[in-house]
């Protein structure tokens, strides 16, 4: 505890808290679009931390993570929209979404228990696609998901009469919808960070670490590898489900195309690029990878106009080109991620030294 | 203490172990020797429940353990030192040893045992904070044995502790194994290095193509002309 009481770190923490609280107002100066970008960045931090449990802690390569996000999003959409005429409050739906996603996590987990690495990646990838295709086609014979049109007019998050979707006055300050969602997301993500931190240093966390390192040895020291792998899938999936629910409420609209394979890959890239298994790294990866493409979207066009006086390359394609290049460079020069855990860093620097 | 009766192990249709029967008495070190592919490792894995047996039974301390969940074996008192060491490469030496005590919760005793391991293997003490993956092969073998002992097992299953090690290191490892045995540990040792295994153990079994073909006191097996011809290169 003494670490927290020392005045310098207390000052640092205060500074971070103030910065985080002020951020949506700073971003709003550039327009509400930036607040939305910020919100998505937090949502991706949420997702990346959820996937980090599966990939970073337990070492299970999951390429279908977006499926759980989809399950959570659709759970929310179906229980709080005119589609079925249900309008349940969000604090009821979010836990349900988490449970449903958790259930799907176990469904995906149980047949893949004996698979590892590439094989697991292929099966999970298939699972992600199956869920998306189901969402696309479950409009007949009974219309459950409304197919490719998606579900619209989803209820925003509301506490009593206080709606998160509209501008309102709080303590004399005018707060827009996205700004309110920002604080909701921030609160949720802090909760997830705390859970992640607790997990990392727990008995379960150590068991996951052992499974990641060597499964036979893990069994030999008495770790119930089957249950713990299922637990990793279930926990990761639950986080995905909650994130999906918030996404659904924030957007007011869900459709299957939000849950494509590229999204799964993106979230995985955030985890790997940031620093697998290291919470600050994963957060950094998620923030950078969600904001960078947006910053490029707004930046690439004007820069070309300024330098060449005309558009040489379509900003949309150039954006992905630069983005891809950035990923390649990071993996080339920072193979353990931008902000790896101290152990991982040590491992890479030790690698040449040992093996006598 | 350990009774194996009619144990069979199969991979798909291929029988790796064809109905073998043997036993290990309390406080005894027994060697199971044989050539590559004779089914030694499969036997050991089936006993440790890392692998499912296709048939037969394993009793430990009078209790049938043929079908129990793998992670419960350690609480029964059987600790496996897997083939090729099987340490956790990205955990430090100390963390690896601590992981060996995963099923225990008596902190003080665990700390004592940790010191005991460093007593057996001073080399590991020197490398306490180093990642296990960066240790030499011999040091990893020491660590794997130390980790298994950290669970305070009644019996140790050793899978080819000499594999891929320099002769000097093999000597060192076997000195420790003999020291552990001298303290009363029951050990089932699997080895390709037949001479060393038979010199260190009390009894031995010779395995060939999934079957036990010879058995007896280790000293007698060492003198057996068939064993000498097949495994000792004479």
GROMACS .gro file of N, CA and C in nm, chain A residues 212-334:
model
  369
  212UNK      N    1  -0.046  -2.174  -2.024
  212UNK     CA    2   0.010  -2.106  -2.141
  212UNK      C    3   0.152  -2.156  -2.169
  213UNK      N    4   0.227  -2.179  -2.064
  213UNK     CA    5   0.366  -2.218  -2.081
  213UNK      C    6   0.380  -2.363  -2.125
  214UNK      N    7   0.312  -2.453  -2.059
  214UNK     CA    8   0.327  -2.596  -2.089
  214UNK      C    9   0.210  -2.672  -2.028
  215UNK      N   10   0.123  -2.721  -2.115
  215UNK     CA   11   0.000  -2.778  -2.064
  215UNK      C   12   0.021  -2.910  -1.989
  216UNK      N   13   0.112  -2.994  -2.041
  216UNK     CA   14   0.137  -3.122  -1.973
  216UNK      C   15   0.196  -3.097  -1.835
  217UNK      N   16   0.293  -3.005  -1.830
  217UNK     CA   17   0.353  -2.974  -1.701
  217UNK      C   18   0.248  -2.915  -1.607
  218UNK      N   19   0.157  -2.835  -1.663
  218UNK     CA   20   0.052  -2.776  -1.580
  218UNK      C   21  -0.035  -2.885  -1.519
  219UNK      N   22  -0.069  -2.985  -1.600
  219UNK     CA   23  -0.145  -3.098  -1.547
  219UNK      C   24  -0.066  -3.169  -1.439
  220UNK      N   25   0.064  -3.185  -1.466
  220UNK     CA   26   0.150  -3.260  -1.374
  220UNK      C   27   0.162  -3.191  -1.238
  221UNK      N   28   0.150  -3.059  -1.233
  221UNK     CA   29   0.157  -2.994  -1.101
  221UNK      C   30   0.018  -2.982  -1.037
  222UNK      N   31  -0.082  -3.040  -1.102
  222UNK     CA   32  -0.212  -3.049  -1.038
  222UNK      C   33  -0.309  -2.940  -1.077
  223UNK      N   34  -0.290  -2.882  -1.196
  223UNK     CA   35  -0.384  -2.779  -1.241
  223UNK      C   36  -0.493  -2.843  -1.326
  224UNK      N   37  -0.616  -2.807  -1.295
  224UNK     CA   38  -0.729  -2.860  -1.372
  224UNK      C   39  -0.738  -2.781  -1.503
  225UNK      N   40  -0.663  -2.826  -1.601
  225UNK     CA   41  -0.648  -2.747  -1.724
  225UNK      C   42  -0.781  -2.729  -1.796
  226UNK      N   43  -0.865  -2.832  -1.793
  226UNK     CA   44  -0.991  -2.823  -1.866
  226UNK      C   45  -1.079  -2.711  -1.811
  227UNK      N   46  -1.101  -2.712  -1.681
  227UNK     CA   47  -1.188  -2.610  -1.621
  227UNK      C   48  -1.130  -2.470  -1.634
  228UNK      N   49  -0.998  -2.460  -1.620
  228UNK     CA   50  -0.939  -2.328  -1.624
  228UNK      C   51  -0.941  -2.269  -1.764
  229UNK      N   52  -0.928  -2.355  -1.865
  229UNK     CA   53  -0.937  -2.305  -2.002
  229UNK      C   54  -1.081  -2.260  -2.031
  230UNK      N   55  -1.176  -2.337  -1.983
  230UNK     CA   56  -1.316  -2.298  -2.001
  230UNK      C   57  -1.344  -2.166  -1.928
  231UNK      N   58  -1.285  -2.153  -1.810
  231UNK     CA   59  -1.304  -2.030  -1.733
  231UNK      C   60  -1.250  -1.909  -1.809
  232UNK      N   61  -1.134  -1.928  -1.873
  232UNK     CA   62  -1.076  -1.818  -1.950
  232UNK      C   63  -1.169  -1.779  -2.064
  233UNK      N   64  -1.218  -1.878  -2.136
  233UNK     CA   65  -1.312  -1.850  -2.244
  233UNK      C   66  -1.436  -1.779  -2.191
  234UNK      N   67  -1.490  -1.830  -2.082
  234UNK     CA   68  -1.613  -1.776  -2.027
  234UNK      C   69  -1.594  -1.632  -1.979
  235UNK      N   70  -1.483  -1.607  -1.911
  235UNK     CA   71  -1.461  -1.471  -1.860
  235UNK      C   72  -1.438  -1.372  -1.973
  236UNK      N   73  -1.353  -1.412  -2.067
  236UNK     CA   74  -1.329  -1.325  -2.182
  236UNK      C   75  -1.458  -1.296  -2.255
  237UNK      N   76  -1.538  -1.399  -2.274
  237UNK     CA   77  -1.665  -1.384  -2.346
  237UNK      C   78  -1.759  -1.291  -2.271
  238UNK      N   79  -1.765  -1.301  -2.138
  238UNK     CA   80  -1.854  -1.215  -2.060
  238UNK      C   81  -1.819  -1.069  -2.081
  239UNK      N   82  -1.688  -1.038  -2.079
  239UNK     CA   83  -1.648  -0.900  -2.102
  239UNK      C   84  -1.691  -0.854  -2.242
  240UNK      N   85  -1.672  -0.943  -2.339
  240UNK     CA   86  -1.716  -0.911  -2.474
  240UNK      C   87  -1.865  -0.882  -2.477
  241UNK      N   88  -1.942  -0.961  -2.402
  241UNK     CA   89  -2.087  -0.944  -2.398
  241UNK      C   90  -2.129  -0.810  -2.341
  242UNK      N   91  -2.063  -0.770  -2.232
  242UNK     CA   92  -2.095  -0.641  -2.171
  242UNK      C   93  -2.060  -0.528  -2.268
  243UNK      N   94  -1.941  -0.538  -2.329
  243UNK     CA   95  -1.899  -0.435  -2.425
  243UNK      C   96  -2.000  -0.425  -2.539
  244UNK      N   97  -2.048  -0.541  -2.584
  244UNK     CA   98  -2.147  -0.543  -2.691
  244UNK      C   99  -2.275  -0.471  -2.652
  245UNK      N  100  -2.319  -0.494  -2.529
  245UNK     CA  101  -2.441  -0.429  -2.481
  245UNK      C  102  -2.428  -0.277  -2.482
  246UNK      N  103  -2.313  -0.229  -2.432
  246UNK     CA  104  -2.292  -0.085  -2.428
  246UNK      C  105  -2.287  -0.028  -2.569
  247UNK      N  106  -2.220  -0.102  -2.657
  247UNK     CA  107  -2.210  -0.061  -2.798
  247UNK      C  108  -2.349  -0.045  -2.858
  248UNK      N  109  -2.431  -0.144  -2.833
  248UNK     CA  110  -2.567  -0.146  -2.885
  248UNK      C  111  -2.645  -0.023  -2.839
  249UNK      N  112  -2.636   0.006  -2.710
  249UNK     CA  113  -2.710   0.118  -2.653
  249UNK      C  114  -2.657   0.251  -2.705
  250UNK      N  115  -2.527   0.258  -2.718
  250UNK     CA  116  -2.464   0.382  -2.760
  250UNK      C  117  -2.497   0.414  -2.905
  251UNK      N  118  -2.496   0.311  -2.990
  251UNK     CA  119  -2.520   0.331  -3.132
  251UNK      C  120  -2.669   0.342  -3.165
  252UNK      N  121  -2.750   0.273  -3.085
  252UNK     CA  122  -2.893   0.268  -3.114
  252UNK      C  123  -2.926   0.180  -3.232
  253UNK      N  124  -2.826   0.110  -3.284
  253UNK     CA  125  -2.845   0.030  -3.404
  253UNK      C  126  -2.740  -0.080  -3.409
  254UNK      N  127  -2.781  -0.204  -3.437
  254UNK     CA  128  -2.683  -0.310  -3.460
  254UNK      C  129  -2.716  -0.382  -3.590
  255UNK      N  130  -2.613  -0.424  -3.660
  255UNK     CA  131  -2.633  -0.509  -3.778
  255UNK      C  132  -2.513  -0.603  -3.788
  256UNK      N  133  -2.530  -0.716  -3.856
  256UNK     CA  134  -2.423  -0.816  -3.857
  256UNK      C  135  -2.290  -0.762  -3.908
  257UNK      N  136  -2.294  -0.659  -3.993
  257UNK     CA  137  -2.167  -0.617  -4.052
  257UNK      C  138  -2.071  -0.552  -3.953
  258UNK      N  139  -2.122  -0.515  -3.834
  258UNK     CA  140  -2.031  -0.460  -3.732
  258UNK      C  141  -1.944  -0.570  -3.671
  259UNK      N  142  -1.976  -0.695  -3.701
  259UNK     CA  143  -1.909  -0.805  -3.630
  259UNK      C  144  -1.832  -0.896  -3.724
  260UNK      N  145  -1.761  -0.833  -3.818
  260UNK     CA  146  -1.690  -0.913  -3.917
  260UNK      C  147  -1.555  -0.960  -3.861
  261UNK      N  148  -1.494  -1.050  -3.934
  261UNK     CA  149  -1.366  -1.109  -3.895
  261UNK      C  150  -1.260  -1.001  -3.868
  262UNK      N  151  -1.263  -0.895  -3.952
  262UNK     CA  152  -1.160  -0.793  -3.938
  262UNK      C  153  -1.163  -0.730  -3.800
  263UNK      N  154  -1.282  -0.724  -3.740
  263UNK     CA  155  -1.292  -0.669  -3.604
  263UNK      C  156  -1.220  -0.758  -3.503
  264UNK      N  157  -1.240  -0.890  -3.518
  264UNK     CA  158  -1.170  -0.985  -3.429
  264UNK      C  159  -1.020  -0.966  -3.442
  265UNK      N  160  -0.974  -0.955  -3.567
  265UNK     CA  161  -0.831  -0.943  -3.592
  265UNK      C  162  -0.778  -0.812  -3.533
  266UNK      N  163  -0.860  -0.709  -3.548
  266UNK     CA  164  -0.823  -0.578  -3.494
  266UNK      C  165  -0.801  -0.585  -3.342
  267UNK      N  166  -0.894  -0.649  -3.273
  267UNK     CA  167  -0.883  -0.656  -3.127
  267UNK      C  168  -0.762  -0.740  -3.087
  268UNK      N  169  -0.740  -0.849  -3.163
  268UNK     CA  170  -0.622  -0.930  -3.136
  268UNK      C  171  -0.495  -0.849  -3.159
  269UNK      N  172  -0.496  -0.768  -3.266
  269UNK     CA  173  -0.379  -0.684  -3.296
  269UNK      C  174  -0.353  -0.586  -3.182
  270UNK      N  175  -0.461  -0.535  -3.121
  270UNK     CA  176  -0.444  -0.444  -3.008
  270UNK      C  177  -0.372  -0.512  -2.892
  271UNK      N  178  -0.414  -0.637  -2.867
  271UNK     CA  179  -0.354  -0.711  -2.755
  271UNK      C  180  -0.207  -0.741  -2.784
  272UNK      N  181  -0.181  -0.792  -2.905
  272UNK     CA  182  -0.045  -0.834  -2.940
  272UNK      C  183   0.048  -0.714  -2.952
  273UNK      N  184  -0.002  -0.611  -3.019
  273UNK     CA  185   0.080  -0.493  -3.045
  273UNK      C  186   0.110  -0.417  -2.916
  274UNK      N  187   0.014  -0.412  -2.829
  274UNK     CA  188   0.033  -0.338  -2.706
  274UNK      C  189   0.129  -0.410  -2.614
  275UNK      N  190   0.115  -0.542  -2.606
  275UNK     CA  191   0.200  -0.620  -2.515
  275UNK      C  192   0.113  -0.724  -2.447
  276UNK      N  193   0.114  -0.844  -2.504
  276UNK     CA  194   0.027  -0.951  -2.457
  276UNK      C  195   0.040  -0.976  -2.308
  277UNK      N  196  -0.070  -0.982  -2.239
  277UNK     CA  197  -0.068  -1.018  -2.097
  277UNK      C  198  -0.029  -0.903  -2.005
  278UNK      N  199   0.000  -0.786  -2.061
  278UNK     CA  200   0.040  -0.673  -1.978
  278UNK      C  201  -0.067  -0.565  -1.989
  279UNK      N  202  -0.135  -0.537  -1.879
  279UNK     CA  203  -0.253  -0.450  -1.884
  279UNK      C  204  -0.224  -0.311  -1.942
  280UNK      N  205  -0.122  -0.238  -1.893
  280UNK     CA  206  -0.097  -0.106  -1.953
  280UNK      C  207  -0.070  -0.115  -2.103
  281UNK      N  208   0.002  -0.220  -2.143
  281UNK     CA  209   0.033  -0.238  -2.284
  281UNK      C  210  -0.093  -0.259  -2.366
  282UNK      N  211  -0.182  -0.345  -2.316
  282UNK     CA  212  -0.305  -0.374  -2.388
  282UNK      C  213  -0.389  -0.246  -2.401
  283UNK      N  214  -0.393  -0.168  -2.295
  283UNK     CA  215  -0.470  -0.043  -2.300
  283UNK      C  216  -0.409   0.050  -2.405
  284UNK      N  217  -0.278   0.062  -2.403
  284UNK     CA  218  -0.210   0.147  -2.501
  284UNK      C  219  -0.240   0.099  -2.643
  285UNK      N  220  -0.228  -0.032  -2.663
  285UNK     CA  221  -0.254  -0.088  -2.796
  285UNK      C  222  -0.395  -0.057  -2.843
  286UNK      N  223  -0.491  -0.073  -2.755
  286UNK     CA  224  -0.630  -0.050  -2.793
  286UNK      C  225  -0.655   0.096  -2.825
  287UNK      N  226  -0.600   0.186  -2.742
  287UNK     CA  227  -0.621   0.329  -2.766
  287UNK      C  228  -0.558   0.370  -2.899
  288UNK      N  229  -0.432   0.328  -2.919
  288UNK     CA  230  -0.362   0.367  -3.042
  288UNK      C  231  -0.432   0.313  -3.165
  289UNK      N  232  -0.464   0.184  -3.163
  289UNK     CA  233  -0.519   0.122  -3.283
  289UNK      C  234  -0.661   0.166  -3.313
  290UNK      N  235  -0.732   0.216  -3.214
  290UNK     CA  236  -0.866   0.265  -3.245
  290UNK      C  237  -0.863   0.412  -3.286
  291UNK      N  238  -0.768   0.488  -3.231
  291UNK     CA  239  -0.764   0.631  -3.264
  291UNK      C  240  -0.684   0.658  -3.392
  292UNK      N  241  -0.577   0.581  -3.411
  292UNK     CA  242  -0.491   0.605  -3.527
  292UNK      C  243  -0.566   0.605  -3.660
  293UNK      N  244  -0.648   0.503  -3.689
  293UNK     CA  245  -0.718   0.505  -3.818
  293UNK      C  246  -0.810   0.627  -3.832
  294UNK      N  247  -0.871   0.669  -3.721
  294UNK     CA  248  -0.960   0.785  -3.726
  294UNK      C  249  -0.880   0.912  -3.749
  295UNK      N  250  -0.766   0.924  -3.678
  295UNK     CA  251  -0.681   1.042  -3.694
  295UNK      C  252  -0.633   1.049  -3.838
  296UNK      N  253  -0.600   0.933  -3.895
  296UNK     CA  254  -0.554   0.931  -4.034
  296UNK      C  255  -0.668   0.972  -4.128
  297UNK      N  256  -0.788   0.927  -4.094
  297UNK     CA  257  -0.904   0.961  -4.178
  297UNK      C  258  -0.917   1.113  -4.191
  298UNK      N  259  -0.898   1.182  -4.077
  298UNK     CA  260  -0.913   1.326  -4.080
  298UNK      C  261  -0.787   1.396  -4.126
  299UNK      N  262  -0.672   1.328  -4.110
  299UNK     CA  263  -0.545   1.395  -4.136
  299UNK      C  264  -0.493   1.377  -4.278
  300UNK      N  265  -0.513   1.260  -4.337
  300UNK     CA  266  -0.448   1.227  -4.463
  300UNK      C  267  -0.492   1.318  -4.577
  301UNK      N  268  -0.620   1.346  -4.586
  301UNK     CA  269  -0.672   1.432  -4.693
  301UNK      C  270  -0.613   1.573  -4.690
  302UNK      N  271  -0.631   1.646  -4.581
  302UNK     CA  272  -0.579   1.782  -4.572
  302UNK      C  273  -0.428   1.790  -4.595
  303UNK      N  274  -0.353   1.689  -4.544
  303UNK     CA  275  -0.208   1.694  -4.561
  303UNK      C  276  -0.173   1.684  -4.710
  304UNK      N  277  -0.241   1.594  -4.781
  304UNK     CA  278  -0.214   1.581  -4.925
  304UNK      C  279  -0.245   1.711  -4.997
  305UNK      N  280  -0.357   1.772  -4.960
  305UNK     CA  281  -0.396   1.898  -5.024
  305UNK      C  282  -0.288   2.003  -4.999
  306UNK      N  283  -0.236   2.006  -4.877
  306UNK     CA  284  -0.138   2.108  -4.841
  306UNK      C  285  -0.006   2.084  -4.914
  307UNK      N  286   0.036   1.958  -4.923
  307UNK     CA  287   0.168   1.928  -4.979
  307UNK      C  288   0.166   1.930  -5.133
  308UNK      N  289   0.066   1.859  -5.190
  308UNK     CA  290   0.066   1.845  -5.336
  308UNK      C  291  -0.035   1.935  -5.405
  309UNK      N  292  -0.122   1.993  -5.328
  309UNK     CA  293  -0.223   2.079  -5.387
  309UNK      C  294  -0.339   2.003  -5.448
  310UNK      N  295  -0.331   1.870  -5.449
  310UNK     CA  296  -0.443   1.790  -5.498
  310UNK      C  297  -0.442   1.653  -5.429
  311UNK      N  298  -0.550   1.577  -5.445
  311UNK     CA  299  -0.558   1.444  -5.386
  311UNK      C  300  -0.487   1.345  -5.478
  312UNK      N  301  -0.376   1.288  -5.433
  312UNK     CA  302  -0.305   1.189  -5.516
  312UNK      C  303  -0.363   1.050  -5.494
  313UNK      N  304  -0.379   1.016  -5.367
  313UNK     CA  305  -0.430   0.883  -5.333
  313UNK      C  306  -0.558   0.901  -5.253
  314UNK      N  307  -0.652   0.819  -5.281
  314UNK     CA  308  -0.778   0.822  -5.207
  314UNK      C  309  -0.749   0.807  -5.058
  315UNK      N  310  -0.792   0.903  -4.976
  315UNK     CA  311  -0.758   0.900  -4.832
  315UNK      C  312  -0.796   0.768  -4.767
  316UNK      N  313  -0.908   0.711  -4.809
  316UNK     CA  314  -0.955   0.588  -4.743
  316UNK      C  315  -0.855   0.474  -4.761
  317UNK      N  316  -0.799   0.459  -4.883
  317UNK     CA  317  -0.705   0.349  -4.903
  317UNK      C  318  -0.568   0.383  -4.845
  318UNK      N  319  -0.530   0.508  -4.853
  318UNK     CA  320  -0.400   0.548  -4.797
  318UNK      C  321  -0.399   0.529  -4.646
  319UNK      N  322  -0.512   0.554  -4.587
  319UNK     CA  323  -0.527   0.540  -4.443
  319UNK      C  324  -0.492   0.397  -4.399
  320UNK      N  325  -0.549   0.298  -4.468
  320UNK     CA  326  -0.523   0.160  -4.431
  320UNK      C  327  -0.379   0.121  -4.462
  321UNK      N  328  -0.325   0.182  -4.569
  321UNK     CA  329  -0.187   0.154  -4.607
  321UNK      C  330  -0.092   0.198  -4.496
  322UNK      N  331  -0.111   0.321  -4.450
  322UNK     CA  332  -0.025   0.374  -4.344
  322UNK      C  333  -0.043   0.293  -4.216
  323UNK      N  334  -0.167   0.260  -4.192
  323UNK     CA  335  -0.200   0.183  -4.072
  323UNK      C  336  -0.128   0.048  -4.075
  324UNK      N  337  -0.136  -0.019  -4.189
  324UNK     CA  338  -0.070  -0.150  -4.203
  324UNK      C  339   0.080  -0.138  -4.188
  325UNK      N  340   0.135  -0.034  -4.247
  325UNK     CA  341   0.278  -0.012  -4.238
  325UNK      C  342   0.320   0.008  -4.092
  326UNK      N  343   0.238   0.084  -4.019
  326UNK     CA  344   0.267   0.109  -3.878
  326UNK      C  345   0.270  -0.023  -3.801
  327UNK      N  346   0.175  -0.113  -3.832
  327UNK     CA  347   0.171  -0.243  -3.763
  327UNK      C  348   0.297  -0.322  -3.792
  328UNK      N  349   0.337  -0.325  -3.920
  328UNK     CA  350   0.456  -0.401  -3.959
  328UNK      C  351   0.579  -0.346  -3.887
  329UNK      N  352   0.591  -0.215  -3.881
  329UNK     CA  353   0.707  -0.154  -3.818
  329UNK      C  354   0.713  -0.187  -3.669
  330UNK      N  355   0.598  -0.181  -3.604
  330UNK     CA  356   0.597  -0.211  -3.461
  330UNK      C  357   0.642  -0.355  -3.438
  331UNK      N  358   0.589  -0.449  -3.520
  331UNK     CA  359   0.626  -0.589  -3.500
  331UNK      C  360   0.773  -0.614  -3.533
  332UNK      N  361   0.826  -0.533  -3.626
  332UNK     CA  362   0.966  -0.550  -3.663
  332UNK      C  363   1.058  -0.502  -3.551
  333UNK      N  364   1.026  -0.384  -3.495
  333UNK     CA  365   1.119  -0.324  -3.399
  333UNK      C  366   1.078  -0.346  -3.253
  334UNK      N  367   0.953  -0.381  -3.232
  334UNK     CA  368   0.908  -0.406  -3.094
  334UNK      C  369   0.832  -0.539  -3.091
   0.00000   0.00000   0.00000
